[in-house]
Amino acid sequence: QITRTIDLIRECQTALLLSSNTYPECVQRNCTNGQGTDVQDHFTYVGEFRNGKPNGQGTLVSPNRAKYVGEFKNAKSNG
């Protein structure tokens, strides 16, 4: 279980870093500064944004439906 969680966090961090260098699609609300929903390469992030990047509380769901829920700081999981 711990190994799976670590792998998921790494997968999520990679997705967030990639999405911060490409053009994600903000599908709901405010993905610049505030609450929003962002879709990039079949990853979905729902949560808080600052300067266009996941920052604060959020949920990231991978294409295989694995989910990370927690704190993000500058597009990286933080916790």
CSV table of C-alpha atoms in Angstrom, one decimal:
chain,number,residue,atom,x,y,z
A,1,GLN,CA,0.0,0.0,0.0
A,2,ILE,CA,2.8,2.4,0.9
A,3,THR,CA,4.7,1.7,-2.4
A,4,ARG,CA,1.5,2.2,-4.4
A,5,THR,CA,0.9,5.6,-2.6
A,6,ILE,CA,4.5,6.7,-3.3
A,7,ASP,CA,4.2,5.7,-7.0
A,8,LEU,CA,0.9,7.6,-7.3
A,9,ILE,CA,2.5,10.7,-5.8
A,10,ARG,CA,5.4,10.5,-8.2
A,11,GLU,CA,3.0,10.0,-11.1
A,12,CYS,CA,0.9,13.0,-10.0
A,13,GLN,CA,3.9,15.3,-9.5
A,14,THR,CA,5.1,14.4,-13.0
A,15,ALA,CA,1.7,15.2,-14.4
A,16,LEU,CA,1.5,18.5,-12.6
A,17,LEU,CA,5.0,19.5,-13.8
A,18,LEU,CA,4.1,18.6,-17.4
A,19,SER,CA,0.9,20.5,-17.2
A,20,SER,CA,2.6,23.6,-15.9
A,21,ASN,CA,4.8,23.6,-19.0
A,22,THR,CA,2.0,23.1,-21.5
A,23,TYR,CA,-1.5,24.5,-22.0
A,24,PRO,CA,-4.0,22.8,-19.6
A,25,GLU,CA,-7.7,23.3,-20.2
A,26,CYS,CA,-9.4,25.1,-17.3
A,27,VAL,CA,-12.9,23.6,-17.5
A,28,GLN,CA,-14.5,25.2,-14.5
A,29,ARG,CA,-14.1,28.4,-12.4
A,30,ASN,CA,-10.7,30.1,-11.8
A,31,CYS,CA,-7.5,28.2,-12.6
A,32,THR,CA,-5.3,31.3,-12.2
A,33,ASN,CA,-5.9,32.4,-8.6
A,34,GLY,CA,-8.8,30.6,-6.8
A,35,GLN,CA,-10.7,27.4,-7.0
A,36,GLY,CA,-10.9,25.5,-10.3
A,37,THR,CA,-10.9,22.3,-12.3
A,38,ASP,CA,-8.0,21.7,-14.7
A,39,VAL,CA,-7.7,18.8,-17.2
A,40,GLN,CA,-4.4,17.9,-18.8
A,41,ASP,CA,-3.4,14.7,-20.6
A,42,HIS,CA,-6.3,12.8,-19.0
A,43,PHE,CA,-5.3,14.0,-15.5
A,44,THR,CA,-7.9,16.0,-13.6
A,45,TYR,CA,-7.0,18.4,-10.8
A,46,VAL,CA,-9.8,20.0,-8.7
A,47,GLY,CA,-8.7,22.5,-6.1
A,48,GLU,CA,-6.9,25.7,-5.3
A,49,PHE,CA,-4.7,27.6,-7.8
A,50,ARG,CA,-2.1,30.3,-7.4
A,51,ASN,CA,-0.4,31.9,-10.4
A,52,GLY,CA,-1.9,29.2,-12.7
A,53,LYS,CA,-0.5,26.3,-10.7
A,54,PRO,CA,-2.0,23.9,-8.2
A,55,ASN,CA,-1.4,25.4,-4.8
A,56,GLY,CA,-3.3,24.6,-1.6
A,57,GLN,CA,-5.9,21.9,-1.1
A,58,GLY,CA,-6.7,19.7,-4.1
A,59,THR,CA,-7.4,16.4,-5.6
A,60,LEU,CA,-5.6,14.9,-8.6
A,61,VAL,CA,-7.0,11.9,-10.5
A,62,SER,CA,-4.8,10.0,-12.9
A,63,PRO,CA,-6.1,8.3,-16.1
A,64,ASN,CA,-6.3,4.9,-14.3
A,65,ARG,CA,-8.5,6.6,-11.7
A,66,ALA,CA,-5.8,6.6,-9.0
A,67,LYS,CA,-6.4,9.6,-6.7
A,68,TYR,CA,-4.2,11.9,-4.6
A,69,VAL,CA,-6.0,14.2,-2.1
A,70,GLY,CA,-4.0,16.7,-0.1
A,71,GLU,CA,-1.9,19.8,-0.1
A,72,PHE,CA,-0.1,21.1,-3.2
A,73,LYS,CA,2.6,23.8,-3.3
A,74,ASN,CA,3.7,25.2,-6.6
A,75,ALA,CA,2.3,22.2,-8.6
A,76,LYS,CA,3.9,19.6,-6.3
A,77,SER,CA,2.3,17.4,-3.6
A,78,ASN,CA,3.2,18.8,-0.2
A,79,GLY,CA,2.6,16.4,2.6
